[in-house]
PDB file of C-alpha atoms in Angstrom:
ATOM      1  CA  UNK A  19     -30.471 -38.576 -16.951  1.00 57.00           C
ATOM      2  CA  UNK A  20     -30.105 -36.379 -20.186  1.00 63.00           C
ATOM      3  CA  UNK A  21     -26.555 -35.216 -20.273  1.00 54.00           C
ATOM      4  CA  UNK A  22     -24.647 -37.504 -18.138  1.00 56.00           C
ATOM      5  CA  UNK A  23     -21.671 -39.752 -19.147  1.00 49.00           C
ATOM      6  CA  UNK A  24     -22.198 -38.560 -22.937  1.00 47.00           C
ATOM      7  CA  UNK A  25     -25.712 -39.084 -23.428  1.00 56.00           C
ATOM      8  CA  UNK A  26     -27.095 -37.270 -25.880  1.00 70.00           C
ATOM      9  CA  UNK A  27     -30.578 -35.948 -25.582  1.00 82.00           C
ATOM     10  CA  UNK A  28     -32.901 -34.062 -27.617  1.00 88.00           C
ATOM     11  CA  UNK A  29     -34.470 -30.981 -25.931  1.00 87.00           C
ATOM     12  CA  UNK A  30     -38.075 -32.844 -25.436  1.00 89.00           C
ATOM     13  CA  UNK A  31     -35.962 -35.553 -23.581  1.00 89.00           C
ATOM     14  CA  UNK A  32     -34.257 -32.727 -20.831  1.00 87.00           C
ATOM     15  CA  UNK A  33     -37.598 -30.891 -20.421  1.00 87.00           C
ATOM     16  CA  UNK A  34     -39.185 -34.108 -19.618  1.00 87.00           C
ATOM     17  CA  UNK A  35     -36.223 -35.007 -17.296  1.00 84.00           C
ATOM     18  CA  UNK A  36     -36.193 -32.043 -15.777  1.00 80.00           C
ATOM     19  CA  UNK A  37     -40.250 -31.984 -15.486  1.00 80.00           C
ATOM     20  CA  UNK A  38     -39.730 -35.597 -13.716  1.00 79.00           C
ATOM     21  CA  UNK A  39     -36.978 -33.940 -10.988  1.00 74.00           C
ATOM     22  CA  UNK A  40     -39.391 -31.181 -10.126  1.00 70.00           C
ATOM     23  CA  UNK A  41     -42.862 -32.822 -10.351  1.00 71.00           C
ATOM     24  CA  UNK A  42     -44.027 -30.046 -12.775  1.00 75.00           C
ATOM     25  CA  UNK A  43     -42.682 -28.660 -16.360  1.00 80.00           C
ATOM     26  CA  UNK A  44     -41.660 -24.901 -16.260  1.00 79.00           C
ATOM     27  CA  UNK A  45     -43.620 -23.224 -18.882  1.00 84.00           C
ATOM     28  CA  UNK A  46     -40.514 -20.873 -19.666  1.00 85.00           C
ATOM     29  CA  UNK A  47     -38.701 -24.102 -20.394  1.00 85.00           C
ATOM     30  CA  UNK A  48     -41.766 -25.441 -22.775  1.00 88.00           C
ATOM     31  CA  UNK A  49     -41.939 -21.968 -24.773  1.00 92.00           C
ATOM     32  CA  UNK A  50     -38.158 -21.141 -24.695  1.00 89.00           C
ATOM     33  CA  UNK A  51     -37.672 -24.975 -26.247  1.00 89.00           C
ATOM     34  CA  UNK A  52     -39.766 -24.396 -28.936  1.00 92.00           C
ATOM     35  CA  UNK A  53     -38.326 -21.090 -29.881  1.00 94.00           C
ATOM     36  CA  UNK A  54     -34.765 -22.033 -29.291  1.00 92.00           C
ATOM     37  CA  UNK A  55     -34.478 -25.853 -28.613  1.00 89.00           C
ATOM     38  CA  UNK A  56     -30.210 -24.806 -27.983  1.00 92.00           C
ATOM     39  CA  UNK A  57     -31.113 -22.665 -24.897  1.00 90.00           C
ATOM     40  CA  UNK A  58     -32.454 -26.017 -23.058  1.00 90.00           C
ATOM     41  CA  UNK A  59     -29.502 -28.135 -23.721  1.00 88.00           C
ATOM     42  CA  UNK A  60     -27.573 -25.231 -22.227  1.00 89.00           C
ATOM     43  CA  UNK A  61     -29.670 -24.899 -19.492  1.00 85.00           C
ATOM     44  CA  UNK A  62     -28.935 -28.686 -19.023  1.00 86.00           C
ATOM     45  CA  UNK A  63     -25.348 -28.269 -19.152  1.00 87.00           C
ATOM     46  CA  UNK A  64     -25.902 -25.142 -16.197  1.00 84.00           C
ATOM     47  CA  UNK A  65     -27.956 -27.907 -14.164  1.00 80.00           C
ATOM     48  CA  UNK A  66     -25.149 -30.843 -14.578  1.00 81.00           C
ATOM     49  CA  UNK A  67     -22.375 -28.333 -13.444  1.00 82.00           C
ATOM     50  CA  UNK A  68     -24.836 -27.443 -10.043  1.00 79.00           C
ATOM     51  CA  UNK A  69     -24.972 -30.817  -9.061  1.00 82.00           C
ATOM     52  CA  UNK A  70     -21.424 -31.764  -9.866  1.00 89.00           C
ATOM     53  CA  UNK A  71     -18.368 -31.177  -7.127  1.00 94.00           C
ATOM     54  CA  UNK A  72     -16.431 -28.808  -8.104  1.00 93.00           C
ATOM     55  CA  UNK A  73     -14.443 -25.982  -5.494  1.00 96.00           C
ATOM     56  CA  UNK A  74     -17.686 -26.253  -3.858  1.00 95.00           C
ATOM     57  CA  UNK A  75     -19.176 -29.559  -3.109  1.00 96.00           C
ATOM     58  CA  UNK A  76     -22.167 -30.398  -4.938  1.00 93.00           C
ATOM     59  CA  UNK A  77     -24.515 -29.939  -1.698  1.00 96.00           C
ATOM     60  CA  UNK A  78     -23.037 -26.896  -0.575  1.00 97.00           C
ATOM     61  CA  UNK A  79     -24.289 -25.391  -4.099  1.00 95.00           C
ATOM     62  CA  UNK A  80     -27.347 -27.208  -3.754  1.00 94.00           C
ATOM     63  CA  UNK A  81     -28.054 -25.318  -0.431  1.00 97.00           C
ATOM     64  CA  UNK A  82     -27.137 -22.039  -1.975  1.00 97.00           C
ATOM     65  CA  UNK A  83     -29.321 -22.716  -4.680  1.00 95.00           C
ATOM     66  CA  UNK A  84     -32.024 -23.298  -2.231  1.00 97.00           C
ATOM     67  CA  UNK A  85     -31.328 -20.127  -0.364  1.00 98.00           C
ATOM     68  CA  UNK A  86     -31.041 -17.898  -3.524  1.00 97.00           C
ATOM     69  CA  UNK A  87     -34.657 -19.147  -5.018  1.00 96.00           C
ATOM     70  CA  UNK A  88     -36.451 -18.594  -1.456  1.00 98.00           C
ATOM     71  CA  UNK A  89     -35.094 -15.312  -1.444  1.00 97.00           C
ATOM     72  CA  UNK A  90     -36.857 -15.266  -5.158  1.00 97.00           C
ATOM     73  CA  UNK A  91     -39.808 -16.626  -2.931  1.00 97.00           C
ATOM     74  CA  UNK A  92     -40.421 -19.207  -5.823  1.00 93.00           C
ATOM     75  CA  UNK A  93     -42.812 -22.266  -3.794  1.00 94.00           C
ATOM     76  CA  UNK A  94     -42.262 -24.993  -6.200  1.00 89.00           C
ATOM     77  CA  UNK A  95     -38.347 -23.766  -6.737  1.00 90.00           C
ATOM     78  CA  UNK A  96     -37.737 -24.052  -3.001  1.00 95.00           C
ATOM     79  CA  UNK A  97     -39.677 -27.397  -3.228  1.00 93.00           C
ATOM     80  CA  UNK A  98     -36.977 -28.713  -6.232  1.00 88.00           C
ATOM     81  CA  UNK A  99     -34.030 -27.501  -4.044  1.00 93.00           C
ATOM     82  CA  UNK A 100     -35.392 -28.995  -1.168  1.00 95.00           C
ATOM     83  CA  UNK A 101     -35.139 -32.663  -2.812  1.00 91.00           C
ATOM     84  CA  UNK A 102     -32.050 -31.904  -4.427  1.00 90.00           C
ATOM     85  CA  UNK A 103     -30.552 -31.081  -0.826  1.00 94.00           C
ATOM     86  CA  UNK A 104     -31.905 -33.913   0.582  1.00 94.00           C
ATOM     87  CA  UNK A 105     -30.847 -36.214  -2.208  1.00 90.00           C
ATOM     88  CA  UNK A 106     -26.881 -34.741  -2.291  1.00 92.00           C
ATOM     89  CA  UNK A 107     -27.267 -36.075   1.511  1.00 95.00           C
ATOM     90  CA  UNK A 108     -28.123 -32.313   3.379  1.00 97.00           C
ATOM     91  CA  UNK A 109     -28.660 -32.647   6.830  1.00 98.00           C
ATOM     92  CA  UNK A 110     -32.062 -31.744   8.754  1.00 97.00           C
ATOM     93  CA  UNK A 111     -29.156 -28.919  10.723  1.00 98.00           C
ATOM     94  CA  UNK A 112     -27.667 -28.033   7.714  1.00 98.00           C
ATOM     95  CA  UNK A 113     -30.815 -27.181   6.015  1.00 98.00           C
ATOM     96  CA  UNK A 114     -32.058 -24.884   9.351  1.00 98.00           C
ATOM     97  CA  UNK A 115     -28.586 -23.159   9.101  1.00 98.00           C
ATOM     98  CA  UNK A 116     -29.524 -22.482   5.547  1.00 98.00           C
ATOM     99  CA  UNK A 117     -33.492 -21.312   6.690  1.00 98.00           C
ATOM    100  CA  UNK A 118     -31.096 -18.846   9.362  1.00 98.00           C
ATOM    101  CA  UNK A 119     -29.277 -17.711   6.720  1.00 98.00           C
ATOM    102  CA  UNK A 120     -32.539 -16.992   4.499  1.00 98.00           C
ATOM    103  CA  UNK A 121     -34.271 -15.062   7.417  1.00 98.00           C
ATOM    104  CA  UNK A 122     -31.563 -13.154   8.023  1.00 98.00           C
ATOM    105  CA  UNK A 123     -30.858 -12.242   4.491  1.00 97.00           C
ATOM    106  CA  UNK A 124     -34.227 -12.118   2.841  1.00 97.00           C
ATOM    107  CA  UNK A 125     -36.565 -12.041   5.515  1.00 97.00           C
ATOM    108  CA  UNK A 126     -40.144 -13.473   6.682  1.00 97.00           C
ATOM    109  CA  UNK A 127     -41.089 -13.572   3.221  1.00 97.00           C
ATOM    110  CA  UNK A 128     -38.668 -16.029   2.166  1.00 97.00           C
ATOM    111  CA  UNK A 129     -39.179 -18.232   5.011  1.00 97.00           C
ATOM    112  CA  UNK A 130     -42.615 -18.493   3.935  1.00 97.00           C
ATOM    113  CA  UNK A 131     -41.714 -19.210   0.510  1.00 97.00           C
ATOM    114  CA  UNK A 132     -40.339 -22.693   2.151  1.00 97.00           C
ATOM    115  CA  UNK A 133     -43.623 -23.815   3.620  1.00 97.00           C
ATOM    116  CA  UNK A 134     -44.350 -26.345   1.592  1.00 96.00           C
ATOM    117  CA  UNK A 135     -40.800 -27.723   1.086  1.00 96.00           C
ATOM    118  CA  UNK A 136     -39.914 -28.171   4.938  1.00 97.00           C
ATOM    119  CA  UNK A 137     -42.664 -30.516   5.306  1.00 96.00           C
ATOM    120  CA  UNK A 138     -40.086 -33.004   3.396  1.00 94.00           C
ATOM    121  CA  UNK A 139     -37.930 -32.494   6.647  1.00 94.00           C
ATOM    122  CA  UNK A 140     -40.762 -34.610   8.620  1.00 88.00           C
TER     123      UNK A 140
END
């Protein structure tokens, strides 16, 4: 992966990394690397330090993460958390605590924003 243990990586190389995580490429990313191929790598560098244990451990960021872009109620972002959490070893409890803590803080709407990505739970 673009940015671990030293490896360099030119922007095209991170969007297409990141594109492979998600299963889609986020436009924004496309446009904002062709304006300002800098703002990617430091996007990169944002994405490394999520998914890295820090005073948090990696999965309890992972889960905030995946609270904070239902609340956004952004389907495919939700969908991206979802496999993150899974992958950093998230429980199926620990990921209902989370969809508690979404209802209570962001409501129905946010719950539904997770449709698609609680089918992984299955």
């Amino acid at each position: 992966m673009c940015g671990e243990r030293g490896k360099e990586c030119g922007h095209r190389e991170i969007i297409d990394d990141m594109s492979d995580k998600l299963g889609f490429t986020p436009q924004i990313l496309e446009t904002l690397g062709e304006l300002e191929p800098e703002f990617v790598h430091k996007y990169n560098m944002c994405n490394h330090k999520l998914l890295k244990d820090g005073a948090l451990p990696a999965k309890t960021k992972i889960l905030i993460a995946l609270a904070v872009v239902a609340s956004k109620q952004c389907e495919r972002c939700v969908v991206s958390q979802m496999k993150s959490a899974l992958k950093s070893g998230a429980t199926k409890e620990e990921i209902m605590e989370v969809m508690d803590v979404i209802f209570i803080t962001s409501g129905a709407p946010a719950v539904a924003a997770c449709r698609d990505a609680l089918k992984q739970l299955k």
